[in-house]
Coordinates of C-alpha atoms and ligand atoms in Angstrom, one line a residue:
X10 CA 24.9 -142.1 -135.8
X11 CA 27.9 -143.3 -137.1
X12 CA 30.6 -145.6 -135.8
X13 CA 34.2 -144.5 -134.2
X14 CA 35.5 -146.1 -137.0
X15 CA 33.3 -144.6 -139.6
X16 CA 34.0 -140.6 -138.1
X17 CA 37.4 -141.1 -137.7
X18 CA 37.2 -142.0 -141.5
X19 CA 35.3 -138.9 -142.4
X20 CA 38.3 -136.7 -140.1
X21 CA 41.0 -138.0 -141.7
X22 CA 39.9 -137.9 -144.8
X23 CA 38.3 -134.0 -144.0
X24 CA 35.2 -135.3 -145.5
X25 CA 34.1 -133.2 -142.2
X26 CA 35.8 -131.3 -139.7
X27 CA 35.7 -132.2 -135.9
X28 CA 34.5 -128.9 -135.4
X29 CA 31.4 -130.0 -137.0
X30 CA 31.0 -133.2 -135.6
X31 CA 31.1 -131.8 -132.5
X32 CA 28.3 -129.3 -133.9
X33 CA 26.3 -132.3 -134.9
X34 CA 26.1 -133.6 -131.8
X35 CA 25.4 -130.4 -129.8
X36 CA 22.3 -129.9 -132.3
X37 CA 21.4 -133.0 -131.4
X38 CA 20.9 -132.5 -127.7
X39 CA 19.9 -129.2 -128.3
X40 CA 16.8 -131.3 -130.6
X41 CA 16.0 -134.6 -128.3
X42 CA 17.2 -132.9 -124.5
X43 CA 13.0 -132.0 -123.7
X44 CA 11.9 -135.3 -124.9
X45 CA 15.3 -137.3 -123.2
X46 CA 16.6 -135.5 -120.3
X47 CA 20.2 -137.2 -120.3
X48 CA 22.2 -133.9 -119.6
X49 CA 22.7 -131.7 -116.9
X50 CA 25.3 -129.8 -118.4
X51 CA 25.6 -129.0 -121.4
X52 CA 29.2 -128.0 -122.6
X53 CA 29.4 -126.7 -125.7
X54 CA 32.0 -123.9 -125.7
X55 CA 34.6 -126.1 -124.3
X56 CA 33.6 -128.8 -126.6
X57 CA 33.8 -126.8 -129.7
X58 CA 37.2 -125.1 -128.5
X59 CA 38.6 -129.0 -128.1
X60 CA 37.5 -129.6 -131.4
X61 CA 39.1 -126.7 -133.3
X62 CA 42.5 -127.9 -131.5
X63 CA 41.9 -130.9 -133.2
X64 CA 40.8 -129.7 -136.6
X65 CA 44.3 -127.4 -135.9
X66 CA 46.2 -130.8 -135.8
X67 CA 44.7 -132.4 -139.0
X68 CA 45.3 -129.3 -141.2
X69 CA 49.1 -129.5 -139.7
X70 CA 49.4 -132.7 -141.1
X71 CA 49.3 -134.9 -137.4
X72 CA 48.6 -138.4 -137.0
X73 CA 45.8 -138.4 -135.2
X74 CA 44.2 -141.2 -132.6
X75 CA 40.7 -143.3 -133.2
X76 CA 39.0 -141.4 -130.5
X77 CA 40.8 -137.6 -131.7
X78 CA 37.8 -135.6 -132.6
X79 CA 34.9 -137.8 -131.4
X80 CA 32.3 -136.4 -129.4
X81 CA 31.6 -138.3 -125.9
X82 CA 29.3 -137.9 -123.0
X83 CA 30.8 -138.4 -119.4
X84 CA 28.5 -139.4 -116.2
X85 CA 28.2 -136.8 -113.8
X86 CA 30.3 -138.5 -111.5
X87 CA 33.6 -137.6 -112.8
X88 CA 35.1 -134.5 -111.9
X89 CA 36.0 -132.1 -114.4
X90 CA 37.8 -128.8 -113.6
X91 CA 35.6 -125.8 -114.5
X92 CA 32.3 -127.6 -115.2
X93 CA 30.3 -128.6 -112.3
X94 CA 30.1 -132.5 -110.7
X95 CA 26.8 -132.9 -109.1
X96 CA 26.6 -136.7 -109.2
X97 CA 22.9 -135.7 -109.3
X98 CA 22.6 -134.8 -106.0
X99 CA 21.4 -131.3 -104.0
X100 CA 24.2 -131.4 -102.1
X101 CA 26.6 -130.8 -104.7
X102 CA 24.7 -128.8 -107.1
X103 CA 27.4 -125.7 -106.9
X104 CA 30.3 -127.9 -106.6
X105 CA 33.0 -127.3 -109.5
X106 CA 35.7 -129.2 -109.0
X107 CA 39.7 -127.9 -108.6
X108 CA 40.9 -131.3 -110.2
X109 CA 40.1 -133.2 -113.3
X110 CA 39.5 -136.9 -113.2
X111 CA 42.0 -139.9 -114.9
X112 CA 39.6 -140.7 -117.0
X113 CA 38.6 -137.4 -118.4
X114 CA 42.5 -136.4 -118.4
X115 CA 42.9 -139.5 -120.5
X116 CA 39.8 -139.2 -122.7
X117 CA 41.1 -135.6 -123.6
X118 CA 45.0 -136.4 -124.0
X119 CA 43.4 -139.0 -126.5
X120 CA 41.7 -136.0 -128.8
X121 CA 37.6 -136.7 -127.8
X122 CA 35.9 -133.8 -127.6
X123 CA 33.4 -134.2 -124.1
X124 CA 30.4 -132.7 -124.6
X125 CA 28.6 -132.8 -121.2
X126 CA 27.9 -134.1 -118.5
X127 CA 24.9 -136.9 -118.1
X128 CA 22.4 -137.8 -115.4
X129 CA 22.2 -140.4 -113.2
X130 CA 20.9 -141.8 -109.9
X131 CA 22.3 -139.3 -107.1
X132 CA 25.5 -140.9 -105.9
X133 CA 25.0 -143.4 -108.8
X134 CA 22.9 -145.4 -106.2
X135 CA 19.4 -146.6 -108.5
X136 CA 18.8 -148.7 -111.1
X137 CA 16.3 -146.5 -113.1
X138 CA 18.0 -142.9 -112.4
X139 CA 14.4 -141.7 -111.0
X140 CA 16.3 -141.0 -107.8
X141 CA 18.5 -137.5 -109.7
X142 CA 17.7 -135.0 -107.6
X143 CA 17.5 -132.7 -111.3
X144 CA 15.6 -134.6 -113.7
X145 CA 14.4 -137.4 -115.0
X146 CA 15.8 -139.0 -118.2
X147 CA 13.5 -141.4 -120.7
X148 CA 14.3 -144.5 -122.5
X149 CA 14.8 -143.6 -126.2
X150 CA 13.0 -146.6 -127.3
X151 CA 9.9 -145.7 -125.0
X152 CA 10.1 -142.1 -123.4
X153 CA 7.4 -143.7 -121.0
X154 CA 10.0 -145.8 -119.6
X155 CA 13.3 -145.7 -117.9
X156 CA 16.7 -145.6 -119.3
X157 CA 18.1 -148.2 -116.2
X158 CA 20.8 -146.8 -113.9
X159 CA 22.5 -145.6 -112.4
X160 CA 24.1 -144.5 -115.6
X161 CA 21.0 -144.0 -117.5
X162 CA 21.6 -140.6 -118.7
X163 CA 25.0 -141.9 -120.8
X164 CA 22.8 -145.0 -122.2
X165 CA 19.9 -142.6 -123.5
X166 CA 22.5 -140.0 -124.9
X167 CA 24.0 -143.0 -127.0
X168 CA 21.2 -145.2 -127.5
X169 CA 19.3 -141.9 -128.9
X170 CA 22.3 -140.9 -130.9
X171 CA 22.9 -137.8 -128.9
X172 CA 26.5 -138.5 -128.9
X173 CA 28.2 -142.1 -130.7
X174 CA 30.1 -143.1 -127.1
X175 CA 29.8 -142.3 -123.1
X176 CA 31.4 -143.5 -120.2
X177 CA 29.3 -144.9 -116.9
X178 CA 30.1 -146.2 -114.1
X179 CA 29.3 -149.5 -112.6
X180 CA 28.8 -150.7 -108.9
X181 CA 26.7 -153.4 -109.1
X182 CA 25.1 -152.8 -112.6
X183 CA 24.8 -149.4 -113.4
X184 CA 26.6 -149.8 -117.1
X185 CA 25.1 -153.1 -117.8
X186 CA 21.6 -152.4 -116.8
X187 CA 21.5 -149.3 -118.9
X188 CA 23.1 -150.7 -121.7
X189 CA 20.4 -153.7 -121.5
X190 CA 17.2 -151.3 -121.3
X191 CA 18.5 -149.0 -123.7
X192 CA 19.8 -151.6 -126.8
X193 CA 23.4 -150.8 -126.4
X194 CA 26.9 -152.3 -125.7
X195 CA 28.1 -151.5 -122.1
X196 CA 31.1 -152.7 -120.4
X197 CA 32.4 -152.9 -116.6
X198 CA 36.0 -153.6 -116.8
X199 CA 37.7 -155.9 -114.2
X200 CA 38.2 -153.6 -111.1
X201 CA 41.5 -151.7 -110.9
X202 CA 41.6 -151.8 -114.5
X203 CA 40.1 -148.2 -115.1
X204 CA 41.4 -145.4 -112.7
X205 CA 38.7 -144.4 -110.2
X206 CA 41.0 -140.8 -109.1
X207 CA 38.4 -138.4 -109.7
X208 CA 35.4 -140.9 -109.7
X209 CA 33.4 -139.5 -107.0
X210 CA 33.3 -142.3 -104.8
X211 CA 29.8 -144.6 -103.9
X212 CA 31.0 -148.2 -102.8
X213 CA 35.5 -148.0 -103.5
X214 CA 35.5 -151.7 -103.2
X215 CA 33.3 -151.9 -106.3
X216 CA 33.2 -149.1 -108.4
X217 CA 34.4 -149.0 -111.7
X218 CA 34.2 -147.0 -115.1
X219 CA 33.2 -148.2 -118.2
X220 CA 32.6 -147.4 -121.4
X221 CA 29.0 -147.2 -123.6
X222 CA 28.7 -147.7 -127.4
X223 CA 26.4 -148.5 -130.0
X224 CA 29.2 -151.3 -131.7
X225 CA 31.7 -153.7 -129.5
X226 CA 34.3 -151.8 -131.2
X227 CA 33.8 -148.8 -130.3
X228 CA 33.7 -149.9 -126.4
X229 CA 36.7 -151.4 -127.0
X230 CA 38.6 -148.3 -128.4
X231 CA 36.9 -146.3 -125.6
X232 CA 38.4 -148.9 -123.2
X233 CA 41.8 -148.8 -124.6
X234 CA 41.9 -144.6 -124.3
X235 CA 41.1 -144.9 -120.3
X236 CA 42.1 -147.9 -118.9
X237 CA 46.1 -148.1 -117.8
X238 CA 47.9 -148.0 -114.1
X239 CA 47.1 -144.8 -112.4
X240 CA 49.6 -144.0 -109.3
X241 CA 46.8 -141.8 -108.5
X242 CA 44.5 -144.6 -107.2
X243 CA 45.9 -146.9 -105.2
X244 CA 43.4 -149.8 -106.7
X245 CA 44.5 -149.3 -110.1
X246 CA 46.1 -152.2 -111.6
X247 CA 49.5 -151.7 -113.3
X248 CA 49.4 -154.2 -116.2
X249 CA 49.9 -154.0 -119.7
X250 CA 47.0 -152.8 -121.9
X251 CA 46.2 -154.5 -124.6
X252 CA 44.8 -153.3 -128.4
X253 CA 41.4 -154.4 -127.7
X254 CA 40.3 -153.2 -131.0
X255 CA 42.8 -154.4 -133.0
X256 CA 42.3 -157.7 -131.2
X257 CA 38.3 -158.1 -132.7
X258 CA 38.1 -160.7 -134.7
X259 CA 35.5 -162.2 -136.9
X260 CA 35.0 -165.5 -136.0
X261 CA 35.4 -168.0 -132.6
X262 CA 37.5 -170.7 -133.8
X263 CA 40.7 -168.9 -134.4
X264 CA 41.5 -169.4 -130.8
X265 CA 40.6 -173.2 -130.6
X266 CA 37.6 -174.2 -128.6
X267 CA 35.7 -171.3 -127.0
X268 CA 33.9 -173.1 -123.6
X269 CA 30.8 -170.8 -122.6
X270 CA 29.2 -171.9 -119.4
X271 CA 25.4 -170.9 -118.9
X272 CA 24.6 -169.6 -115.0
X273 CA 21.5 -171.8 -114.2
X274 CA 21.3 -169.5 -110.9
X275 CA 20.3 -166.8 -113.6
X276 CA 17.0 -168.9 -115.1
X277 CA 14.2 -169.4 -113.3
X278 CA 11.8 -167.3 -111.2
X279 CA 11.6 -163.7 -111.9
X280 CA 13.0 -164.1 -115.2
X281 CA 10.5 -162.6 -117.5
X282 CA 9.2 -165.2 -120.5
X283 CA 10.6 -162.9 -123.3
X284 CA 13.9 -162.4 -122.0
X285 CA 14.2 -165.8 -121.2
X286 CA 14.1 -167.0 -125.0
X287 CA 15.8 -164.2 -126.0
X288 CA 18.7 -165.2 -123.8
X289 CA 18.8 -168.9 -125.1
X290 CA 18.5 -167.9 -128.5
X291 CA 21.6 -165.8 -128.1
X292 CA 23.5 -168.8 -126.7
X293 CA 22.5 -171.5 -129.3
X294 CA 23.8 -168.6 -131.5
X295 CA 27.0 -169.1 -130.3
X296 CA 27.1 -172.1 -130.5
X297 CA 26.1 -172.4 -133.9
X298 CA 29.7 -170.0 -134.1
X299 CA 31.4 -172.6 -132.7
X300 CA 31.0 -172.1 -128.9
X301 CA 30.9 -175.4 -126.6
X302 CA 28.3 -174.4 -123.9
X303 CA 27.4 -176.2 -120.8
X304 CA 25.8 -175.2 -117.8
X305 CA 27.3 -174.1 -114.7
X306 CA 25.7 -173.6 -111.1
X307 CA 27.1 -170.9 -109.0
X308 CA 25.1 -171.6 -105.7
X309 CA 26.4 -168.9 -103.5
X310 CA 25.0 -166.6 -106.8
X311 CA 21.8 -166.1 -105.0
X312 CA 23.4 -164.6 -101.6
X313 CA 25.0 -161.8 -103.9
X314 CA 21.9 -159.2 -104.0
X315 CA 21.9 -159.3 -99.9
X316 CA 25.6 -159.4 -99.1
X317 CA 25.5 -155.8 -101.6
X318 CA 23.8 -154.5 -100.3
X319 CA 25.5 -154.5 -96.3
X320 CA 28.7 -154.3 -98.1
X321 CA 27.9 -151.4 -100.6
X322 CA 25.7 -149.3 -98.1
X323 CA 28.4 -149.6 -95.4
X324 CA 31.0 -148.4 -97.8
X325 CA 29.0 -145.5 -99.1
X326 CA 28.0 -144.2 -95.2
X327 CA 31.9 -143.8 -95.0
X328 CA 32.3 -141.8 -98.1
X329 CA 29.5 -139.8 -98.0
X330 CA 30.5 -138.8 -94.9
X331 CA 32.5 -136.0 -96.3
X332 CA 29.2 -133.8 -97.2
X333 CA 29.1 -131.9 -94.4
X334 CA 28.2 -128.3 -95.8
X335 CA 31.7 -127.5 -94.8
X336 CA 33.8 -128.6 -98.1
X337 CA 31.6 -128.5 -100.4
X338 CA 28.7 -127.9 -102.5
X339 CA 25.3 -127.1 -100.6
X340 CA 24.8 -125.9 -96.9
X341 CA 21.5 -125.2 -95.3
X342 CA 20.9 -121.6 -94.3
X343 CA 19.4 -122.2 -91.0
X344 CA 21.5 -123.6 -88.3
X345 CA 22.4 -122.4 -84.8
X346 CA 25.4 -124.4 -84.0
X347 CA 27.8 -126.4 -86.0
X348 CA 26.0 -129.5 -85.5
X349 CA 22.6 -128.6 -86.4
X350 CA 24.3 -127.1 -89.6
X351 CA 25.3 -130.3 -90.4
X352 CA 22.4 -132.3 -89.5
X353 CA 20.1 -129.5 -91.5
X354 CA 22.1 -129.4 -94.6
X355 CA 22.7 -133.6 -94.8
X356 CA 18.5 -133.6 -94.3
X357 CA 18.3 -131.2 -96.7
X358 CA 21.1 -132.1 -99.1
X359 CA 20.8 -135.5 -99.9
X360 CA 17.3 -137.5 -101.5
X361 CA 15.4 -140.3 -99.8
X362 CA 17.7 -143.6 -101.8
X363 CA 20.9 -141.8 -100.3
X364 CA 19.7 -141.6 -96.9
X365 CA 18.2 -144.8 -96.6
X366 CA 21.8 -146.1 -97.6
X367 CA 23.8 -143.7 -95.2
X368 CA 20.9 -145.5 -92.5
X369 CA 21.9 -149.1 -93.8
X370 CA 25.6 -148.5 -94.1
X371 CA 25.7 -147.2 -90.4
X372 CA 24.0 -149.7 -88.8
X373 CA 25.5 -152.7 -90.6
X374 CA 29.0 -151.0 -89.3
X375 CA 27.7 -150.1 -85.7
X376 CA 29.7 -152.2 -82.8
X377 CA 27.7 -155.2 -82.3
X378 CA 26.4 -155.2 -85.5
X379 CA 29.8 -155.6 -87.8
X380 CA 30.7 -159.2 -87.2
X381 CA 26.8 -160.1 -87.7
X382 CA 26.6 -157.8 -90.8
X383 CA 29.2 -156.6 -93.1
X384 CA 31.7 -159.1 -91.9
X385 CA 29.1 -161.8 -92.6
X386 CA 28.7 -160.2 -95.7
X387 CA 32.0 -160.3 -96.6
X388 CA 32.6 -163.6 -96.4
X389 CA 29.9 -164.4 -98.6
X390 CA 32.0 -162.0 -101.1
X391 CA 34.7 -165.0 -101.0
X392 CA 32.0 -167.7 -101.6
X393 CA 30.9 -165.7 -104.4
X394 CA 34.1 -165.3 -105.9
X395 CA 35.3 -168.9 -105.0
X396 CA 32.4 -169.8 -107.4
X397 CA 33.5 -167.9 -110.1
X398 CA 36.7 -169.1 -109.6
X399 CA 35.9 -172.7 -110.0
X400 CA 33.7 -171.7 -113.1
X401 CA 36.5 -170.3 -114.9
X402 CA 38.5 -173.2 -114.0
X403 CA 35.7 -175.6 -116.5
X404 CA 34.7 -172.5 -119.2
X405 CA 36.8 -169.7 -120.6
X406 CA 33.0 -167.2 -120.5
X407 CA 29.9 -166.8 -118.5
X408 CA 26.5 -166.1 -120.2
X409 CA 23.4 -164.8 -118.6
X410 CA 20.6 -162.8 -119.0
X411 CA 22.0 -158.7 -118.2
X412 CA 18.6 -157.9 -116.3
X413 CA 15.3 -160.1 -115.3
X414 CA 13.0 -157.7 -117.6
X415 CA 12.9 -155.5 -119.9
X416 CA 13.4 -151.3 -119.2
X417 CA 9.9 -151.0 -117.1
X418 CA 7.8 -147.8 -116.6
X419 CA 8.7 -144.7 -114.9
X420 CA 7.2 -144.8 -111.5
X421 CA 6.6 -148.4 -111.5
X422 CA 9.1 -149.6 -108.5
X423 CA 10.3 -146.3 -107.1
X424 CA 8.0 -147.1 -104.1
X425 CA 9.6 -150.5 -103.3
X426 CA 13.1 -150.3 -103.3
X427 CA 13.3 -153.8 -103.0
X428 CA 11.8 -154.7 -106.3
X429 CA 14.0 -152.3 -107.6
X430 CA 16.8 -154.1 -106.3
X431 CA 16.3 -157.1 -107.7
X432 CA 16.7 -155.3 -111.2
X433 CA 20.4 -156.3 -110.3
X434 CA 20.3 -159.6 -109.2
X435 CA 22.3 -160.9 -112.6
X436 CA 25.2 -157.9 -112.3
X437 CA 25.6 -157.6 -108.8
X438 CA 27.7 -160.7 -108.3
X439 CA 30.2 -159.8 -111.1
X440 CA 31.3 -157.0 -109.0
X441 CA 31.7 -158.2 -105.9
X442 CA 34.1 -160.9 -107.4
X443 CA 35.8 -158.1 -109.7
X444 CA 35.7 -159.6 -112.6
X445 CA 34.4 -157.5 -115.9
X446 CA 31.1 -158.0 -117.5
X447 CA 29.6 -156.3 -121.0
X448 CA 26.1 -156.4 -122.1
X449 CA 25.3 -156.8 -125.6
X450 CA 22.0 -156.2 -127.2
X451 CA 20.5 -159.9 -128.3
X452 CA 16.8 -159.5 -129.2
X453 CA 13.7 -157.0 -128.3
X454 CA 10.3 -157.9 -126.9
X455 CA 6.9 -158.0 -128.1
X456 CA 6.7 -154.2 -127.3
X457 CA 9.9 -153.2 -129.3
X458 CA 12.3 -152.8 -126.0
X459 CA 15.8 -153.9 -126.3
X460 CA 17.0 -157.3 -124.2
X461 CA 20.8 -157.7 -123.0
X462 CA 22.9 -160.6 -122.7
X463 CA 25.5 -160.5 -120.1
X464 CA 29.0 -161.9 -121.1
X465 CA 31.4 -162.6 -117.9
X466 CA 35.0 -163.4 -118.3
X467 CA 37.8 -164.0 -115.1
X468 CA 39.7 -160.8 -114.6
X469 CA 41.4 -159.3 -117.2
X470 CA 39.9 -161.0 -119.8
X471 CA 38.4 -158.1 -121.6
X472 CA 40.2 -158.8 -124.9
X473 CA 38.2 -162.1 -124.9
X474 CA 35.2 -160.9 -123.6
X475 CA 35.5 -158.1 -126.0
X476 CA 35.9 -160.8 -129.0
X477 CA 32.9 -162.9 -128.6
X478 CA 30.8 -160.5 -127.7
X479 CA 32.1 -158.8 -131.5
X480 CA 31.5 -162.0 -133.1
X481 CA 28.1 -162.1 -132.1
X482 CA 27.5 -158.8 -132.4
X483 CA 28.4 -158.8 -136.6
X484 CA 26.7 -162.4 -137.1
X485 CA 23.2 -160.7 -135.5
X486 CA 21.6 -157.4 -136.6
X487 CA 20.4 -156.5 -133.0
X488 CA 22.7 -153.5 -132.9
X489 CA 21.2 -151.7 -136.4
X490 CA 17.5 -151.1 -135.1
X491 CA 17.4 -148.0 -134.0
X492 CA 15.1 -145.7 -132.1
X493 CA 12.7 -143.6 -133.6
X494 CA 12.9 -140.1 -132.0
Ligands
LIG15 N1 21.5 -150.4 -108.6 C1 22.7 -150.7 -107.7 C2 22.7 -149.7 -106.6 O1 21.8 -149.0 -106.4 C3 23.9 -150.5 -108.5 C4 24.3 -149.1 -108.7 C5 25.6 -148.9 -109.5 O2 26.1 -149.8 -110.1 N2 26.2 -147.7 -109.3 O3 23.5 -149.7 -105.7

């Protein structure tokens, strides 16, 4: 499929209309949906009828945006008026939202035409989205495998051309991971940066949206169309936004000296042999562009996975809170009382990964248990960040692997959660200090599946994290294999 850049040619030049663009892509699920499974909806009228506005505005002569007439996928997380927001899970599977998220608001102010919905882990809460309560989505480069998540639906809908850009969202992982198991370019932006008002929420102290894409360019101009201060969200961050894609540039020295430090935390056990070489080719890469690299130890890096997941769990018992059977979505039939219709319709409602978090999240915030658990946890959150802090102080970018392996089979860890886990050991920390992250494909394995590298800059450094990682990207030919589907 072809880049932003490339279809916004074709518009403006009406090589082709966006109506047809917009066709293309709908044949296109309508072809590879039974092999991939990334949509649960499907929104083809609406997309269509946004893409005659915008073929309306060309043949008037407008000036038209990068993103106007470009088909994108959204996570079914976001709320969008009219078309319903399951986030995967049973207990919202008749819920159609009243409201329309930031980010959709923004993506359709900007002229992309969405053209569904995609699946992920319910409550984005997964690393492999085998815990939708709907389906279950393949990795494009092995339909045997899993996409990642939680986000996993967007990564297989752009990784198998389905649609040139998506948007995730990331918690601890859940765009990197994806964008590492599926060969493409996924971003987590510093948190605040992307309004989270219509986001339905899973952990509000880390949860963020991002953009997917096959190129660094067009993440970038995906970036640009959604990020900006939202009074909506009282997180968001009200700071200028910069051109990210004008800002690409094609080489590392025109800003002096680049310092990339290397996380030794992230070598070592666990880290799978390929991966591992992969990784370090990538980074002598960069150095061969002009990159000083040295290594850097983060030592409270190792106390991230556990400290999540009290902090994450806690935060998501509070949210999900709300599913009641009262305001929305599902509600059990059976019930005598109130209370039993509760209890019935959260037993009911949500899948085995939700409630063992809602269990977690509880307990860790349970008098007695708070100081020893999630305030513990907590202040391992500063240790983390004070790390990061003193990294950025010696190196202007952090480089480690995205995930410890490559995507892995359906079925393989969705009996020990805890092996799953650890799929997020190398994310995990980047959120809990905030900061923003993109993985960029940087080799594939000996059985043709993808491998990330993880770039990490200090907050608000996406137009530099954003400029490496295109440097790299157009000195390396990682990003032109595509699937066979
Ligand atoms: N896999 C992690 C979790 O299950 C991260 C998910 C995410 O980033 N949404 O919580």
């Amino acid at each position: 499929m072809a880049s932003i850049r490339e279809l916004h040619q074709q518009l403006v030049t009406k090589e082709r209309s966006a109506v047809e663009l917009a066709q293309e892509a709908l044949d296109r699920i309508e072809t590879l949906e039974p092999k991939l499974h990334s949509f649960l909806a499907v929104m083809g009228e609406q997309a269509l009828t946004q893409a005659k506005a915008v073929d309306e505005k060309i043949a008037a002569g407008d000036e038209i945006g990068p993103l106007t007439g470009i088909p994108i996928a959204v996570k079914d997380n976001m709320c969008t008026p009219g078309v319903p927001t399951t986030c995967a899970s049973k207990i919202l599977q008749n819920f159609v939202p009243p409201y329309e998220s930031t980010v959709t608001q923004k993506l359709k102010d900007a002229g992309a035409v969405i053209v569904g919905k995609t699946n992920l882990d319910e409550f984005a809460m997964g690393s492999s989205t085998e815990n939708s309560a709907y389906q279950l989505t393949a990795n494009p480069w092995d339909i045997t495998r899993v996409p990642g998540g939680s986000s996993g639906g967007s990564a297989a809908a752009v990784a198998g051309s389905e649609c040139p850009v998506s948007l995730g969202s990331d918690t601890g992982g859940s765009i990197r991971l994806p964008a590492s198991f599926c060969g493409i370019v996924g971003l987590k932006p510093t948190y605040g940066l992307v309004s989270r008002y219509g986001l339905v929420a899973y952990a509000s102290s880390l949860d963020q949206i991002g953009p997917f894409g096959r190129t660094v360019e067009d993440a970038a101009i995906v970036l640009e169309a959604i990020a900006g201060y939202d009074p909506k969200d009282s997180t968001s961050l009200n700071v200028k936004i910069p051109s990210y894609s004008h800002l690409l540039r094609p080489n590392l020295r025109s800003k002096g000296r680049l310092r990339i430090g290397i996380i030794t935390e992230t070598f070592g056990t666990g880290l799978d042999p390929e991966v591992d070489e992969a990784v370090k080719k990538a980074i002598s890469h960069l150095q061969d562009l002009g990159a000083e690299i040295q290594t850097i130890s983060c030592p409270n890096f190792r106390y991230g996975l556990p400290a999540y997941y009290i902090i994450a769990p806690s935060e998501a018992s509070a949210n999900l809170a709300r599913y009641d059977g009262v305001k929305y979505g599902f509600r059990a039939e059976e019930g005598d009382n109130l209370l039993s219709m509760y209890e019935k319709t959260r037993a009911q409602g949500f899948g085995q990964e939700v409630k063992r978090r809602i269990m977690i999240g509880t307990y860790a915030l349970s008098a007695g248990y708070y100081d020893a658990y999630y305030l513990k946890a907590q202040k391992v959150r500063t240790l983390i960040k004070k790390d990061f802090q003193k990294a950025f102080a010696a190196v202007d970018l952090l480089v480690s692997p995205t995930a410890p392996t490559t995507a892995f089979k359906a079925g393989e860890k969705t009996k020990d959660p805890i092996s799953m886990y650890l799929s997020d050991l190398m994310t995990i920390p980047v959120n809990l200090a905030g900061l923003p992250g993109l993985s960029i494909p940087c080799g594939f394995d000996r059985q043709g599946l993808p491998i990330g590298l993880q770039l990490i800059s200090d907050v608000l450094r996406e137009d530099l994290l954003l400029q490496v990682a295109h440097t790299y990207e157009q000195t390396t030919s990682w990003h032109l294999k595509q699937p066979s589907l």
